Short mmCIF file of C-alpha atoms in Angstrom, two decimals:
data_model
loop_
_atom_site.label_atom_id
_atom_site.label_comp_id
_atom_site.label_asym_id
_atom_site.label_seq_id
_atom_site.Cartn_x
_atom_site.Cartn_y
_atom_site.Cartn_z
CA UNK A 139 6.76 -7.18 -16.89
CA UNK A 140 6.58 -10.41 -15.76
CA UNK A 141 6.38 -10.54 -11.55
CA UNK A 142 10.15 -11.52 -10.15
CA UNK A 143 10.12 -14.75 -8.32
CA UNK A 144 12.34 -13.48 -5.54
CA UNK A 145 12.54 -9.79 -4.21
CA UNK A 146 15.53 -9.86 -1.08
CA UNK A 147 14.35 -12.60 1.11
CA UNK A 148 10.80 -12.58 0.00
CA UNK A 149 9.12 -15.07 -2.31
CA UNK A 150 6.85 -13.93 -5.00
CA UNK A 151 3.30 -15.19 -4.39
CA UNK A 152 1.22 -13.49 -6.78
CA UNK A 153 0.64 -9.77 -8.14
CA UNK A 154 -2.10 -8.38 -6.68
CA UNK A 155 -1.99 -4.69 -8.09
CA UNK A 156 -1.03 -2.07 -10.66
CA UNK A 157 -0.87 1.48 -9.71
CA UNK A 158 0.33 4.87 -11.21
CA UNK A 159 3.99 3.88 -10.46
CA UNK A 160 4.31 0.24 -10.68
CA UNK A 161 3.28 -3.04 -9.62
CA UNK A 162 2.57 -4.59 -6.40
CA UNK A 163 2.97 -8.33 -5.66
CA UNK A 164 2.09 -10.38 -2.58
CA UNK A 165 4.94 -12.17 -0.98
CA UNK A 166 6.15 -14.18 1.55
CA UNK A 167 9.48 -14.17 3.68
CA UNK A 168 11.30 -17.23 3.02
CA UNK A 169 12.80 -17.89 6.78
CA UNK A 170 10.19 -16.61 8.96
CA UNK A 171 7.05 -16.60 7.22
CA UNK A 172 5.35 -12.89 7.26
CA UNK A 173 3.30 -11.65 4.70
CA UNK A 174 4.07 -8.47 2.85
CA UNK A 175 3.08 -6.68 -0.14
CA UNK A 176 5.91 -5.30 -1.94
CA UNK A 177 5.26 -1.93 -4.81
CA UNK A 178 8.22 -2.73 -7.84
CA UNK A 179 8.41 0.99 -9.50
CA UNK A 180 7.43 0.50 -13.43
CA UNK A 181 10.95 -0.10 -14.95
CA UNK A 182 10.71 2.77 -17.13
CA UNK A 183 10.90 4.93 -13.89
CA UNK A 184 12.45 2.99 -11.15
CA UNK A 185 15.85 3.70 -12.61
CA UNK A 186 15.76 7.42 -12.65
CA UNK A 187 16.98 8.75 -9.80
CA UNK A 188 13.45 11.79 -9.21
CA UNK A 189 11.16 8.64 -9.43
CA UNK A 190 13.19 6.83 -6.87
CA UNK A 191 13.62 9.68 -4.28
CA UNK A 192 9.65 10.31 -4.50
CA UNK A 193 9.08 6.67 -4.12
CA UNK A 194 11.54 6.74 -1.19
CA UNK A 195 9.99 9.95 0.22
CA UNK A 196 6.27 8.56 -0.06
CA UNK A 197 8.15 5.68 2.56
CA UNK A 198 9.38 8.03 4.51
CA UNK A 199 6.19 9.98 4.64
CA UNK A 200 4.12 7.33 6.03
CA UNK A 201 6.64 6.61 8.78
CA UNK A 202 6.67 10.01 9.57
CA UNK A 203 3.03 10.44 9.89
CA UNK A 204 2.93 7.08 11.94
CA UNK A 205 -1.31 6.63 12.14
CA UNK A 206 -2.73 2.93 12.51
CA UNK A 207 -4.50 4.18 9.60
CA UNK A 208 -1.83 3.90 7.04
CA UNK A 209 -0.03 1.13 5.83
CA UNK A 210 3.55 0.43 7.71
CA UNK A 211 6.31 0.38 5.52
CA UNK A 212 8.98 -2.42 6.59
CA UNK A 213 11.70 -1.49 4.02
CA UNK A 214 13.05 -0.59 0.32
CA UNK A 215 15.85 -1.38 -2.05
CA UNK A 216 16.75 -1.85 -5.27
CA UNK A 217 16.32 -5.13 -7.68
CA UNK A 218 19.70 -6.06 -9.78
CA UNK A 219 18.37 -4.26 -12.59
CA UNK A 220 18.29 -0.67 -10.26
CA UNK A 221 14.69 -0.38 -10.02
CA UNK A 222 13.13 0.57 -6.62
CA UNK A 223 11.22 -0.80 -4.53
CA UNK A 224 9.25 -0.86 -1.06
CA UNK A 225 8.24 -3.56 1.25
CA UNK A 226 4.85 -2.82 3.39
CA UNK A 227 2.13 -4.44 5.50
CA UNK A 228 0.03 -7.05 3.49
CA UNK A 229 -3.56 -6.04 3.95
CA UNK A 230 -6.47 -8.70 4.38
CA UNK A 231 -8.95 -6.54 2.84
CA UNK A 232 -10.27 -5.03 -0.48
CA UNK A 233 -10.18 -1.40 -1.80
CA UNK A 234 -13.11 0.38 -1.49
CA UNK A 235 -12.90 0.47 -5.81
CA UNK A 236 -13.85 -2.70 -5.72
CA UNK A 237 -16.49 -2.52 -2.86
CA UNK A 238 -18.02 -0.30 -4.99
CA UNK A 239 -17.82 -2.21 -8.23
CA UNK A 240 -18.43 -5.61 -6.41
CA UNK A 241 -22.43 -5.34 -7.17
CA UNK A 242 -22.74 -5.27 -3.25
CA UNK A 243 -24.69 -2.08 -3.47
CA UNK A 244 -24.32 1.03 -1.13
CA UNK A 245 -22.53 0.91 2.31
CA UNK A 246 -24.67 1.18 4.84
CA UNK A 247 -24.51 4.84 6.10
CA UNK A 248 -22.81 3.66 9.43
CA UNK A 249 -20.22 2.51 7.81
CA UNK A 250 -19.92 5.63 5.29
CA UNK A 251 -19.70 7.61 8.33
CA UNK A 252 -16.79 5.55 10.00
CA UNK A 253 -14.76 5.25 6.77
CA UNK A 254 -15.03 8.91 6.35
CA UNK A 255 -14.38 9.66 10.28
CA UNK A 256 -11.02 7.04 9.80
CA UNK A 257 -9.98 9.07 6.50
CA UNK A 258 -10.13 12.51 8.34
CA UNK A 259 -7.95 11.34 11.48
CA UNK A 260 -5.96 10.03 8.81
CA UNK A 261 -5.55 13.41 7.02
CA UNK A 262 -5.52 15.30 9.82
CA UNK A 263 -2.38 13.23 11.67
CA UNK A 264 -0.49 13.65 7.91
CA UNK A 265 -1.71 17.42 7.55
CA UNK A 266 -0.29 18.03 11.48
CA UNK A 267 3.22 16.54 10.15
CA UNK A 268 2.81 19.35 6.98
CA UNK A 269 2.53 16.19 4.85
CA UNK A 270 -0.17 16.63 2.05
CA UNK A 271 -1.67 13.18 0.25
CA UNK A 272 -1.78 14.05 -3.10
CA UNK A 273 -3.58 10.81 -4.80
CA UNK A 274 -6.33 9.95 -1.98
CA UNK A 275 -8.55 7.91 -4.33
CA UNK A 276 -10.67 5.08 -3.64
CA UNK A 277 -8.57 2.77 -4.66
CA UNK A 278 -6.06 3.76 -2.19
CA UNK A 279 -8.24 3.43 0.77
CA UNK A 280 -8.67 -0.45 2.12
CA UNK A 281 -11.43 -1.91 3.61
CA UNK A 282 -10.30 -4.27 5.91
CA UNK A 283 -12.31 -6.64 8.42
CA UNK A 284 -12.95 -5.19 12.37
CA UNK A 285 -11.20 -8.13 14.01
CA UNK A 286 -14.49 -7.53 16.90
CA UNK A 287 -17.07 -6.87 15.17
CA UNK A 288 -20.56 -5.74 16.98
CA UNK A 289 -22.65 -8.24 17.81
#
């Protein structure tokens, strides 16, 4: 499917992933400027009405949960055609898939051990809101930058 060039008020950058249940594009909003990432459901499934309601509940899910951990999700709609979608929080960061298949070698064990301690307050904050993560994978955990790093 070729990426739309609008999406609501947002402007189509680029695509910048495919996942189990669509396509996610980078975009920008055209009056004032943020980022976002925006997840198009696959075609085939954004127009059935148990595809949309999951896609809708995963949303809903992640506001529910509300853990600095997760990614926010701004809002969702439809495209002409009926098929779903969700706007979120563009992340300046990679997945930890392609950490691993970057050729940078191993994470240092520090950092192992700090990924892992952010992933279990992660779980636990979902698990304490009887929410269960059923595709934790690494390509859906992101790496992203400490904005203070140690010195």
């Amino acid at each position: 499917m070729p990426p739309p060039e609008q999406i609501g008020p947002y402007l189509i950058i680029r695509k910048i992933g495919t996942g189990r249940m669509g396509d996610v594009f980078e975009a920008r909003h055209g009056a004032i400027e943020r980022r976002v990432a925006i997840k198009v459901l696959r075609k085939r499934d954004g127009q059935t009405e148990d595809f949309s309601k999951r896609f809708i509940n995963e949303a809903r899910a992640v506001n529910i949960v509300e853990h600095p951990g997760i990614v926010q999700i701004f809002d969702h709609g439809q495209l002409p055609d009926g098929t779903s979608y969700i706007v979120m929080e563009y992340l300046h960061g990679v997945t930890l898939t392609t950490h691993m298949k970057s050729g940078l070698g191993r994470l240092p064990l520090e950092d192992v051990l700090r990924i892992s301690r952010q992933l279990a307050s992660v779980l636990a904050a979902a698990h304490a809101k009887g929410i269960i993560h059923r595709d934790l994978k690494p390509d859906n955990v992101m790496l992203i930058p400490d904005p203070e790093p140690d010195d």
